[in-house]
Amino acid sequence: MLLKVKSLGLLAGRPVAILHLKTARKLNVHIDERIEIRSKSGRIISVVDTVKGLLKEDEIVLSEEIIRYLKLRQGKYVEVNAAGEARSAPYIREKIKGLELSREKIRAIISDIVSNKLTESEIAYFVAAEYINRMSMQEISYLINSIVNTGKRLGIRDGIIADKHSIGGVAGNRTTPIVVSICSAAGLTIPKTSSRAITSAAGTADVIETIARVEFSVDEIKKIVKKVNACLVWGGALGLAPADDKIIQVERLLSLDPEAQLLASILSKKISAGSKHVIIDIPCGKSAKFTFEEGRALGKKFSTLGKKFGLKIKTIVTNGSEPIGNGIGPILEMLDVISVLKQDKARPLDLEKKSLLLATKLLELTGKAKKGRSLKIASRLLKSGAAWNKFKEIIKSQKGDVNKKLSPAKYSRDIKAKRNGKIIEINNKKINAIARAAGCPSDPDAGLYLFMHCKSKVKKNDTILIIYSKTLEKLRYAKKLFNRLNPIMID
Amino acid sequence: MLLKVKSLGLLAGRPVAILHLKTARKLNVHIDERIEIRSKSGRIISVVDTVKGLLKEDEIVLSEEIIRYLKLRQGKYVEVNAAGEARSAPYIREKIKGLELSREKIRAIISDIVSNKLTESEIAYFVAAEYINRMSMQEISYLINSIVNTGKRLGIRDGIIADKHSIGGVAGNRTTPIVVSICSAAGLTIPKTSSRAITSAAGTADVIETIARVEFSVDEIKKIVKKVNACLVWGGALGLAPADDKIIQVERLLSLDPEAQLLASILSKKISAGSKHVIIDIPCGKSAKFTFEEGRALGKKFSTLGKKFGLKIKTIVTNGSEPIGNGIGPILEMLDVISVLKQDKARPLDLEKKSLLLATKLLELTGKAKKGRSLKIASRLLKSGAAWNKFKEIIKSQKGDVNKKLSPAKYSRDIKAKRNGKIIEINNKKINAIARAAGCPSDPDAGLYLFMHCKSKVKKNDTILIIYSKTLEKLRYAKKLFNRLNPIMID
């Protein structure tokens, strides 16, 4: 049936089509069933909502996601038909039943995800099956292949292309800008794409955005990297791994992160970006994502899969049992990063130490430095100001300004020790939750500033941390959550 | 934030709220995140879509599902706030991780489903976890309890209240109207609620609807049952088990049917309807839902759970390896039912035999007849016309007419045997798919008429079946699917 497109500027995060109730009846589709919408530019599957008013019978309201995808405009015509079950739905069912999937079946699932032929609920079924029934290394490599093949490539080929990645789960821990600055100062090419916060207080992209732009097109990124041999951009809208981006949207709903998808997500993005040498930081320990045993097992899988795809991978199991750095939140973390790069006296030494470790390992992996010499080289690049200069170049090429005045949010509250003792635990998940309650990441100046780390001795009434918020309401909420969660244990 | 309700008559099958982009930003919610909407009548969680035009910043478009639930009208104000993760989301995560859930956790999940606090994708996670990690009998009984407690009760208490249920999966197999007519003629009270077709060609409700109304309120059903001690109505909108209705909507997407949910779904509805004696038909065999071994194991679980809830249950494992009756599709099946009840010469004897078996077992279970006598009693009620008279009473009380002229659809196509031989297989799933391609269940006069069953001898060019369709296009499509699926094997 030919229907006329009506645009309302509707954004739904997924394809949505609204039909007149009578039109839906004619097409023999019911609400929540699928239709296929075709234009000259392609086809897309959408679930159907129906409406009694608002629309004429020969019209269809399409969400902006569909309008962009099919290159439509108000008043254009599309061909609309009832659509049956997606081609790959039986394969998801097979995975739920515990069967191993072939290359073709995994390819079909990923391709249906990218072309919007599966609903979010069907993707949730796939994620649950990956999680509970696990996937073999063979299946994971098919998954990586399919994700890469349905995405764009960054297409950077000059120089020694390297990257670093952290599995996350540790509050603060903003090593990326420091490692990238040191290693690109050493001559490596690092086209670093990062994410925004999903469940944490800040992602690297949120932190960089406090002083520079992070959203660029693939071509712009290529120019930046050509000029300064590194970048610190947001990877979200580049389409390097669109299937993975959609799967992550569904994983978020229940904070699930199946190992197969974690491996595929990270490796597919490195392959699409053209990286050949990759350091992966796997923080382990209490309140981190993994135990040390799990972390080592995961590391082995990264290496095995890396080999299959011609990547040199070095995984490093690090201590992730407490936050790293002092600031938690976009601006507070950027202040930490700058103070390390500028070698301020009051810089957070735990953050510096970890960044140097990762930079050292990356210099070794790429052959830029030999084992006994690498730490010296990395430290010299940091001390001499070479890394700081490189950071300034990167920020400038991303239309930013390292001298931008950055201040924590207006309202603050000191949290004091209730007794004398030694700090024995600072829980990452709880710290993240409190920083989010304070307004992170949407208020970039909100967050926490930690004065203490594990093993610090404290006296009663010493300030342990400060909470910053844009409004008194959020400050109160964060304080209340702090009291309820009690993230810091003193013994 | 207070927002003014705008109604567009939007039906989405789930709660949908559309905010102006700027309003969403103020609330700090992004598309696909949750908001809580409150009126004097209650609160509901909805995912957010945003729009640039259409709306003023102080307005909110709500889907009809929400407007009804919160008893709103155009122009009324609602309180809207960002909402975090649902209370029961961590419990779903626990079930995905393989843990056993407590009574309180299952209750929280079911209550969040009923009050729309979980998205369809989160329900999909729960269904997948039920399917893959299975549930213990203890968990299933908590599930039944929670589903019953969040639904309405039919509240019929007079007489011996009995019911029959078939697990489905067999094409045709329209025993329910016949069993209900025989047994209520014998004096049992049978408040039978049935479903519409989900993946099959017709549900009992679709079949009854060809000659009578099937949608009634709880009060109307009580009146009907009081008058004629039985009914044959649609259970879908009664709210006897609203949690289960929503879960089924999600199961449909991938045609998944976890055993735990199957048990809970059937038993909760029987408990809510007040039935005390229930016969459950479990069709087994090739192209049925279960093997005979699985069917027997399932039967035991029904009995064990039934005891916990004070139900007398008798499960009967039947041969479900081929369609039962001649007609497949609402009108064609109703013609079969009427011909059995009227004892026409050309009635389908397989359907009659199975109906008598089930009726016999129900008469025995309720103590209405003793073992050696029950088949005789049931047969007599059928032969004497008592069952037919009871059926007429039921249909009349449901504003129907047993004399309504019923004809198969206008366009038809004979399918002939390609060679001499004996029919060795008629595949239920394929037959259902072909009947649906022909237009079932939305075209009630579409479907198949089978002249043969397994073990029938055929000669080349004998007509095996006829396909009926409302349009030539659907007829051609069904014929094409018939050729592709080849549902009938001749040896």
PDB file of N, CA and C in Angstrom, chain A residues 8-14 18 28 31-33 49-54 89 92-93 96-97 120-122 124-125 127-129 131-133 249-256 442, chain B residues 8-14 18 28 31-33 49-54 89 92-93 96-97 120-122 124-125 127-129 131-133 249-256 442:
ATOM      1  N   LEU A   8       6.731  14.314  12.168  1.00  0.00           N
ATOM      2  CA  LEU A   8       6.426  15.126  13.355  1.00  0.00           C
ATOM      3  C   LEU A   8       7.698  15.416  14.150  1.00  0.00           C
ATOM      4  N   GLY A   9       8.853  15.063  13.552  1.00  0.00           N
ATOM      5  CA  GLY A   9      10.102  15.232  14.304  1.00  0.00           C
ATOM      6  C   GLY A   9      10.182  14.260  15.469  1.00  0.00           C
ATOM      7  N   LEU A  10       9.543  13.109  15.312  1.00  0.00           N
ATOM      8  CA  LEU A  10       9.472  12.136  16.405  1.00  0.00           C
ATOM      9  C   LEU A  10      10.763  11.341  16.537  1.00  0.00           C
ATOM     10  N   LEU A  11      11.381  11.406  17.706  1.00  0.00           N
ATOM     11  CA  LEU A  11      12.583  10.610  17.989  1.00  0.00           C
ATOM     12  C   LEU A  11      12.221   9.561  19.027  1.00  0.00           C
ATOM     13  N   ALA A  12      12.434   8.294  18.696  1.00  0.00           N
ATOM     14  CA  ALA A  12      12.022   7.245  19.619  1.00  0.00           C
ATOM     15  C   ALA A  12      13.157   6.299  19.963  1.00  0.00           C
ATOM     16  N   GLY A  13      14.331   6.520  19.358  1.00  0.00           N
ATOM     17  CA  GLY A  13      15.456   5.645  19.654  1.00  0.00           C
ATOM     18  C   GLY A  13      15.371   4.316  18.926  1.00  0.00           C
ATOM     19  N   ARG A  14      14.311   4.161  18.170  1.00  0.00           N
ATOM     20  CA  ARG A  14      14.094   2.925  17.403  1.00  0.00           C
ATOM     21  C   ARG A  14      13.069   3.274  16.324  1.00  0.00           C
ATOM     22  N   ILE A  18       3.435   5.154  12.769  1.00  0.00           N
ATOM     23  CA  ILE A  18       2.071   5.278  13.284  1.00  0.00           C
ATOM     24  C   ILE A  18       1.106   5.281  12.105  1.00  0.00           C
ATOM     25  N   ASN A  28      -3.939  -5.630   7.553  1.00  0.00           N
ATOM     26  CA  ASN A  28      -3.969  -6.826   8.392  1.00  0.00           C
ATOM     27  C   ASN A  28      -2.812  -6.868   9.388  1.00  0.00           C
ATOM     28  N   ILE A  31      -1.380  -3.584  16.347  1.00  0.00           N
ATOM     29  CA  ILE A  31      -0.354  -2.836  17.065  1.00  0.00           C
ATOM     30  C   ILE A  31       0.708  -3.804  17.537  1.00  0.00           C
ATOM     31  N   ASP A  32       1.940  -3.328  17.473  1.00  0.00           N
ATOM     32  CA  ASP A  32       3.093  -4.105  17.919  1.00  0.00           C
ATOM     33  C   ASP A  32       3.525  -5.158  16.913  1.00  0.00           C
ATOM     34  N   GLU A  33       2.802  -5.294  15.804  1.00  0.00           N
ATOM     35  CA  GLU A  33       3.283  -6.174  14.751  1.00  0.00           C
ATOM     36  C   GLU A  33       4.179  -5.371  13.816  1.00  0.00           C
ATOM     37  N   ASP A  49       2.288   1.426  15.658  1.00  0.00           N
ATOM     38  CA  ASP A  49       1.331   2.007  16.589  1.00  0.00           C
ATOM     39  C   ASP A  49       0.153   2.476  15.736  1.00  0.00           C
ATOM     40  N   THR A  50      -1.018   2.521  16.310  1.00  0.00           N
ATOM     41  CA  THR A  50      -2.137   3.039  15.535  1.00  0.00           C
ATOM     42  C   THR A  50      -2.757   4.216  16.261  1.00  0.00           C
ATOM     43  N   VAL A  51      -3.503   5.014  15.497  1.00  0.00           N
ATOM     44  CA  VAL A  51      -4.046   6.238  16.032  1.00  0.00           C
ATOM     45  C   VAL A  51      -5.380   6.474  15.347  1.00  0.00           C
ATOM     46  N   LYS A  52      -6.307   7.116  16.070  1.00  0.00           N
ATOM     47  CA  LYS A  52      -7.604   7.376  15.454  1.00  0.00           C
ATOM     48  C   LYS A  52      -7.663   8.750  14.815  1.00  0.00           C
ATOM     49  N   GLY A  53      -7.064   9.757  15.497  1.00  0.00           N
ATOM     50  CA  GLY A  53      -7.066  11.093  14.908  1.00  0.00           C
ATOM     51  C   GLY A  53      -5.748  11.361  14.233  1.00  0.00           C
ATOM     52  N   LEU A  54      -5.320  12.590  14.237  1.00  0.00           N
ATOM     53  CA  LEU A  54      -3.970  13.011  13.838  1.00  0.00           C
ATOM     54  C   LEU A  54      -3.611  12.766  12.381  1.00  0.00           C
ATOM     55  N   ALA A  89      15.119 -14.582  13.247  1.00  0.00           N
ATOM     56  CA  ALA A  89      14.437 -14.915  14.505  1.00  0.00           C
ATOM     57  C   ALA A  89      14.607 -16.396  14.882  1.00  0.00           C
ATOM     58  N   ILE A  92      17.959 -16.913  16.637  1.00  0.00           N
ATOM     59  CA  ILE A  92      17.976 -16.475  18.040  1.00  0.00           C
ATOM     60  C   ILE A  92      17.328 -17.552  18.909  1.00  0.00           C
ATOM     61  N   ARG A  93      16.219 -18.085  18.396  1.00  0.00           N
ATOM     62  CA  ARG A  93      15.548 -19.172  19.113  1.00  0.00           C
ATOM     63  C   ARG A  93      16.505 -20.358  19.298  1.00  0.00           C
ATOM     64  N   ILE A  96      18.849 -19.651  22.067  1.00  0.00           N
ATOM     65  CA  ILE A  96      18.159 -19.791  23.350  1.00  0.00           C
ATOM     66  C   ILE A  96      18.037 -21.265  23.729  1.00  0.00           C
ATOM     67  N   LYS A  97      17.858 -22.106  22.720  1.00  0.00           N
ATOM     68  CA  LYS A  97      17.745 -23.544  22.993  1.00  0.00           C
ATOM     69  C   LYS A  97      19.104 -24.187  23.235  1.00  0.00           C
ATOM     70  N   GLU A 120      13.688  -4.470  19.824  1.00  0.00           N
ATOM     71  CA  GLU A 120      14.565  -4.482  21.000  1.00  0.00           C
ATOM     72  C   GLU A 120      14.345  -5.726  21.848  1.00  0.00           C
ATOM     73  N   SER A 121      13.112  -6.173  21.934  1.00  0.00           N
ATOM     74  CA  SER A 121      12.840  -7.361  22.744  1.00  0.00           C
ATOM     75  C   SER A 121      13.506  -8.589  22.138  1.00  0.00           C
ATOM     76  N   GLU A 122      13.533  -8.664  20.812  1.00  0.00           N
ATOM     77  CA  GLU A 122      14.197  -9.808  20.182  1.00  0.00           C
ATOM     78  C   GLU A 122      15.707  -9.739  20.411  1.00  0.00           C
ATOM     79  N   ALA A 124      16.991  -8.420  23.020  1.00  0.00           N
ATOM     80  CA  ALA A 124      17.136  -8.819  24.432  1.00  0.00           C
ATOM     81  C   ALA A 124      17.190 -10.340  24.554  1.00  0.00           C
ATOM     82  N   TYR A 125      16.364 -11.037  23.771  1.00  0.00           N
ATOM     83  CA  TYR A 125      16.432 -12.500  23.783  1.00  0.00           C
ATOM     84  C   TYR A 125      17.827 -12.975  23.369  1.00  0.00           C
ATOM     85  N   VAL A 127      20.708 -11.312  23.609  1.00  0.00           N
ATOM     86  CA  VAL A 127      21.677 -10.975  24.666  1.00  0.00           C
ATOM     87  C   VAL A 127      21.562 -11.971  25.826  1.00  0.00           C
ATOM     88  N   ALA A 128      20.328 -12.281  26.215  1.00  0.00           N
ATOM     89  CA  ALA A 128      20.129 -13.236  27.309  1.00  0.00           C
ATOM     90  C   ALA A 128      20.709 -14.596  26.939  1.00  0.00           C
ATOM     91  N   ALA A 129      20.512 -15.008  25.701  1.00  0.00           N
ATOM     92  CA  ALA A 129      21.036 -16.310  25.264  1.00  0.00           C
ATOM     93  C   ALA A 129      22.561 -16.300  25.248  1.00  0.00           C
ATOM     94  N   TYR A 131      24.374 -14.533  27.141  1.00  0.00           N
ATOM     95  CA  TYR A 131      24.801 -14.487  28.530  1.00  0.00           C
ATOM     96  C   TYR A 131      24.684 -15.863  29.183  1.00  0.00           C
ATOM     97  N   ILE A 132      23.517 -16.469  29.063  1.00  0.00           N
ATOM     98  CA  ILE A 132      23.284 -17.705  29.824  1.00  0.00           C
ATOM     99  C   ILE A 132      23.932 -18.906  29.133  1.00  0.00           C
ATOM    100  N   ASN A 133      23.736 -19.015  27.822  1.00  0.00           N
ATOM    101  CA  ASN A 133      24.285 -20.190  27.133  1.00  0.00           C
ATOM    102  C   ASN A 133      25.728 -19.995  26.662  1.00  0.00           C
ATOM    103  N   GLN A 249      22.581  -0.719  23.643  1.00  0.00           N
ATOM    104  CA  GLN A 249      21.345  -0.041  24.065  1.00  0.00           C
ATOM    105  C   GLN A 249      20.414  -1.004  24.816  1.00  0.00           C
ATOM    106  N   VAL A 250      20.380  -2.250  24.362  1.00  0.00           N
ATOM    107  CA  VAL A 250      19.510  -3.246  24.993  1.00  0.00           C
ATOM    108  C   VAL A 250      20.164  -3.818  26.256  1.00  0.00           C
ATOM    109  N   GLU A 251      21.484  -3.996  26.225  1.00  0.00           N
ATOM    110  CA  GLU A 251      22.197  -4.501  27.404  1.00  0.00           C
ATOM    111  C   GLU A 251      21.994  -3.570  28.599  1.00  0.00           C
ATOM    112  N   ARG A 252      22.044  -2.262  28.290  1.00  0.00           N
ATOM    113  CA  ARG A 252      21.886  -1.217  29.316  1.00  0.00           C
ATOM    114  C   ARG A 252      20.668  -1.425  30.188  1.00  0.00           C
ATOM    115  N   LEU A 253      19.564  -1.851  29.560  1.00  0.00           N
ATOM    116  CA  LEU A 253      18.285  -1.942  30.256  1.00  0.00           C
ATOM    117  C   LEU A 253      18.414  -2.755  31.532  1.00  0.00           C
ATOM    118  N   LEU A 254      19.260  -3.779  31.483  1.00  0.00           N
ATOM    119  CA  LEU A 254      19.394  -4.633  32.655  1.00  0.00           C
ATOM    120  C   LEU A 254      20.842  -4.682  33.116  1.00  0.00           C
ATOM    121  N   SER A 255      21.666  -3.724  32.644  1.00  0.00           N
ATOM    122  CA  SER A 255      23.103  -3.705  32.962  1.00  0.00           C
ATOM    123  C   SER A 255      23.731  -5.082  32.772  1.00  0.00           C
ATOM    124  N   LEU A 256      23.379  -5.719  31.680  1.00  0.00           N
ATOM    125  CA  LEU A 256      23.979  -7.018  31.380  1.00  0.00           C
ATOM    126  C   LEU A 256      25.140  -6.815  30.428  1.00  0.00           C
ATOM    127  N   SER A 442      25.395  14.402  33.061  1.00  0.00           N
ATOM    128  CA  SER A 442      24.800  15.516  32.295  1.00  0.00           C
ATOM    129  C   SER A 442      25.200  16.881  32.842  1.00  0.00           C
TER     130      SER A 442
ATOM    131  N   LEU B   8      -4.057  11.719  21.369  1.00  0.00           N
ATOM    132  CA  LEU B   8      -4.152  11.594  19.906  1.00  0.00           C
ATOM    133  C   LEU B   8      -4.830  10.280  19.524  1.00  0.00           C
ATOM    134  N   GLY B   9      -5.375   9.585  20.515  1.00  0.00           N
ATOM    135  CA  GLY B   9      -5.963   8.274  20.233  1.00  0.00           C
ATOM    136  C   GLY B   9      -4.904   7.260  19.854  1.00  0.00           C
ATOM    137  N   LEU B  10      -3.703   7.449  20.406  1.00  0.00           N
ATOM    138  CA  LEU B  10      -2.566   6.597  20.039  1.00  0.00           C
ATOM    139  C   LEU B  10      -2.627   5.249  20.753  1.00  0.00           C
ATOM    140  N   LEU B  11      -2.641   4.167  19.984  1.00  0.00           N
ATOM    141  CA  LEU B  11      -2.604   2.823  20.550  1.00  0.00           C
ATOM    142  C   LEU B  11      -1.277   2.184  20.190  1.00  0.00           C
ATOM    143  N   ALA B  12      -0.524   1.771  21.191  1.00  0.00           N
ATOM    144  CA  ALA B  12       0.808   1.252  20.894  1.00  0.00           C
ATOM    145  C   ALA B  12       1.024  -0.143  21.477  1.00  0.00           C
ATOM    146  N   GLY B  13       0.031  -0.664  22.186  1.00  0.00           N
ATOM    147  CA  GLY B  13       0.173  -1.996  22.755  1.00  0.00           C
ATOM    148  C   GLY B  13       1.021  -1.988  24.013  1.00  0.00           C
ATOM    149  N   ARG B  14       1.513  -0.810  24.372  1.00  0.00           N
ATOM    150  CA  ARG B  14       2.350  -0.646  25.572  1.00  0.00           C
ATOM    151  C   ARG B  14       2.286   0.834  25.918  1.00  0.00           C
ATOM    152  N   ILE B  18       5.023  10.861  24.729  1.00  0.00           N
ATOM    153  CA  ILE B  18       5.838  11.688  23.846  1.00  0.00           C
ATOM    154  C   ILE B  18       5.997  13.065  24.473  1.00  0.00           C
ATOM    155  N   ASN B  28      15.851  15.727  32.312  1.00  0.00           N
ATOM    156  CA  ASN B  28      17.067  14.902  32.273  1.00  0.00           C
ATOM    157  C   ASN B  28      16.762  13.453  31.889  1.00  0.00           C
ATOM    158  N   ILE B  31      15.604   9.722  25.094  1.00  0.00           N
ATOM    159  CA  ILE B  31      14.662   8.808  24.460  1.00  0.00           C
ATOM    160  C   ILE B  31      14.972   7.401  24.931  1.00  0.00           C
ATOM    161  N   ASP B  32      13.898   6.645  25.107  1.00  0.00           N
ATOM    162  CA  ASP B  32      13.997   5.252  25.506  1.00  0.00           C
ATOM    163  C   ASP B  32      14.265   5.094  27.000  1.00  0.00           C
ATOM    164  N   GLU B  33      14.435   6.196  27.718  1.00  0.00           N
ATOM    165  CA  GLU B  33      14.529   6.085  29.168  1.00  0.00           C
ATOM    166  C   GLU B  33      13.118   6.164  29.755  1.00  0.00           C
ATOM    167  N   ASP B  49       9.445   8.942  24.101  1.00  0.00           N
ATOM    168  CA  ASP B  49       9.808   9.390  22.770  1.00  0.00           C
ATOM    169  C   ASP B  49       9.817  10.910  22.825  1.00  0.00           C
ATOM    170  N   THR B  50      10.624  11.545  21.972  1.00  0.00           N
ATOM    171  CA  THR B  50      10.594  13.005  21.965  1.00  0.00           C
ATOM    172  C   THR B  50      10.236  13.503  20.573  1.00  0.00           C
ATOM    173  N   VAL B  51       9.806  14.742  20.512  1.00  0.00           N
ATOM    174  CA  VAL B  51       9.305  15.300  19.273  1.00  0.00           C
ATOM    175  C   VAL B  51       9.647  16.787  19.263  1.00  0.00           C
ATOM    176  N   LYS B  52       9.902  17.323  18.060  1.00  0.00           N
ATOM    177  CA  LYS B  52      10.218  18.749  18.022  1.00  0.00           C
ATOM    178  C   LYS B  52       8.977  19.592  17.760  1.00  0.00           C
ATOM    179  N   GLY B  53       8.085  19.114  16.896  1.00  0.00           N
ATOM    180  CA  GLY B  53       6.876  19.881  16.625  1.00  0.00           C
ATOM    181  C   GLY B  53       5.732  19.299  17.430  1.00  0.00           C
ATOM    182  N   LEU B  54       4.524  19.384  16.898  1.00  0.00           N
ATOM    183  CA  LEU B  54       3.337  18.689  17.403  1.00  0.00           C
ATOM    184  C   LEU B  54       2.880  19.122  18.792  1.00  0.00           C
ATOM    185  N   ALA B  89      14.083  -5.104  38.555  1.00  0.00           N
ATOM    186  CA  ALA B  89      15.103  -5.376  37.534  1.00  0.00           C
ATOM    187  C   ALA B  89      16.270  -6.207  38.085  1.00  0.00           C
ATOM    188  N   ILE B  92      15.374  -9.898  38.001  1.00  0.00           N
ATOM    189  CA  ILE B  92      15.451 -10.524  36.671  1.00  0.00           C
ATOM    190  C   ILE B  92      16.911 -10.856  36.357  1.00  0.00           C
ATOM    191  N   ARG B  93      17.788  -9.905  36.706  1.00  0.00           N
ATOM    192  CA  ARG B  93      19.217 -10.144  36.504  1.00  0.00           C
ATOM    193  C   ARG B  93      19.667 -11.394  37.295  1.00  0.00           C
ATOM    194  N   ILE B  96      18.667 -14.440  35.457  1.00  0.00           N
ATOM    195  CA  ILE B  96      19.552 -14.635  34.297  1.00  0.00           C
ATOM    196  C   ILE B  96      20.869 -15.245  34.757  1.00  0.00           C
ATOM    197  N   LYS B  97      21.303 -14.865  35.940  1.00  0.00           N
ATOM    198  CA  LYS B  97      22.557 -15.413  36.451  1.00  0.00           C
ATOM    199  C   LYS B  97      22.380 -16.808  37.042  1.00  0.00           C
ATOM    200  N   GLU B 120       9.047  -4.081  27.543  1.00  0.00           N
ATOM    201  CA  GLU B 120       8.935  -5.390  26.893  1.00  0.00           C
ATOM    202  C   GLU B 120      10.284  -6.088  26.833  1.00  0.00           C
ATOM    203  N   SER B 121      11.354  -5.334  26.615  1.00  0.00           N
ATOM    204  CA  SER B 121      12.672  -5.967  26.526  1.00  0.00           C
ATOM    205  C   SER B 121      13.072  -6.578  27.863  1.00  0.00           C
ATOM    206  N   GLU B 122      12.710  -5.909  28.959  1.00  0.00           N
ATOM    207  CA  GLU B 122      13.022  -6.480  30.261  1.00  0.00           C
ATOM    208  C   GLU B 122      12.198  -7.740  30.518  1.00  0.00           C
ATOM    209  N   ALA B 124      11.289  -9.681  28.152  1.00  0.00           N
ATOM    210  CA  ALA B 124      11.952 -10.684  27.298  1.00  0.00           C
ATOM    211  C   ALA B 124      13.133 -11.311  28.028  1.00  0.00           C
ATOM    212  N   TYR B 125      13.885 -10.494  28.768  1.00  0.00           N
ATOM    213  CA  TYR B 125      14.983 -11.052  29.560  1.00  0.00           C
ATOM    214  C   TYR B 125      14.453 -12.077  30.566  1.00  0.00           C
ATOM    215  N   VAL B 127      11.646 -13.855  30.370  1.00  0.00           N
ATOM    216  CA  VAL B 127      11.176 -15.050  29.659  1.00  0.00           C
ATOM    217  C   VAL B 127      12.369 -15.918  29.245  1.00  0.00           C
ATOM    218  N   ALA B 128      13.423 -15.275  28.719  1.00  0.00           N
ATOM    219  CA  ALA B 128      14.608 -16.035  28.300  1.00  0.00           C
ATOM    220  C   ALA B 128      15.224 -16.756  29.502  1.00  0.00           C
ATOM    221  N   ALA B 129      15.275 -16.076  30.642  1.00  0.00           N
ATOM    222  CA  ALA B 129      15.858 -16.693  31.836  1.00  0.00           C
ATOM    223  C   ALA B 129      15.002 -17.862  32.305  1.00  0.00           C
ATOM    224  N   TYR B 131      13.213 -19.663  30.431  1.00  0.00           N
ATOM    225  CA  TYR B 131      13.360 -20.724  29.440  1.00  0.00           C
ATOM    226  C   TYR B 131      14.679 -21.459  29.630  1.00  0.00           C
ATOM    227  N   ILE B 132      15.774 -20.697  29.685  1.00  0.00           N
ATOM    228  CA  ILE B 132      17.095 -21.340  29.678  1.00  0.00           C
ATOM    229  C   ILE B 132      17.460 -21.870  31.061  1.00  0.00           C
ATOM    230  N   ASN B 133      17.238 -21.078  32.093  1.00  0.00           N
ATOM    231  CA  ASN B 133      17.626 -21.532  33.437  1.00  0.00           C
ATOM    232  C   ASN B 133      16.526 -22.322  34.152  1.00  0.00           C
ATOM    233  N   GLN B 249       2.425 -11.722  25.257  1.00  0.00           N
ATOM    234  CA  GLN B 249       2.702 -10.773  24.180  1.00  0.00           C
ATOM    235  C   GLN B 249       4.201 -10.777  23.822  1.00  0.00           C
ATOM    236  N   VAL B 250       5.032 -10.932  24.832  1.00  0.00           N
ATOM    237  CA  VAL B 250       6.485 -10.927  24.605  1.00  0.00           C
ATOM    238  C   VAL B 250       6.973 -12.291  24.105  1.00  0.00           C
ATOM    239  N   GLU B 251       6.357 -13.359  24.635  1.00  0.00           N
ATOM    240  CA  GLU B 251       6.718 -14.712  24.187  1.00  0.00           C
ATOM    241  C   GLU B 251       6.466 -14.886  22.691  1.00  0.00           C
ATOM    242  N   ARG B 252       5.351 -14.308  22.249  1.00  0.00           N
ATOM    243  CA  ARG B 252       4.944 -14.374  20.841  1.00  0.00           C
ATOM    244  C   ARG B 252       6.036 -13.968  19.884  1.00  0.00           C
ATOM    245  N   LEU B 253       6.796 -12.930  20.274  1.00  0.00           N
ATOM    246  CA  LEU B 253       7.789 -12.342  19.381  1.00  0.00           C
ATOM    247  C   LEU B 253       8.740 -13.399  18.858  1.00  0.00           C
ATOM    248  N   LEU B 254       9.049 -14.367  19.699  1.00  0.00           N
ATOM    249  CA  LEU B 254      10.004 -15.386  19.264  1.00  0.00           C
ATOM    250  C   LEU B 254       9.384 -16.781  19.382  1.00  0.00           C
ATOM    251  N   SER B 255       8.041 -16.813  19.505  1.00  0.00           N
ATOM    252  CA  SER B 255       7.320 -18.081  19.680  1.00  0.00           C
ATOM    253  C   SER B 255       7.972 -18.948  20.749  1.00  0.00           C
ATOM    254  N   LEU B 256       8.342 -18.325  21.856  1.00  0.00           N
ATOM    255  CA  LEU B 256       8.921 -19.079  22.967  1.00  0.00           C
ATOM    256  C   LEU B 256       7.828 -19.398  23.963  1.00  0.00           C
ATOM    257  N   SER B 442      -7.852 -13.765  10.604  1.00  0.00           N
ATOM    258  CA  SER B 442      -8.620 -12.517  10.437  1.00  0.00           C
ATOM    259  C   SER B 442      -9.716 -12.657   9.376  1.00  0.00           C
TER     260      SER B 442
END
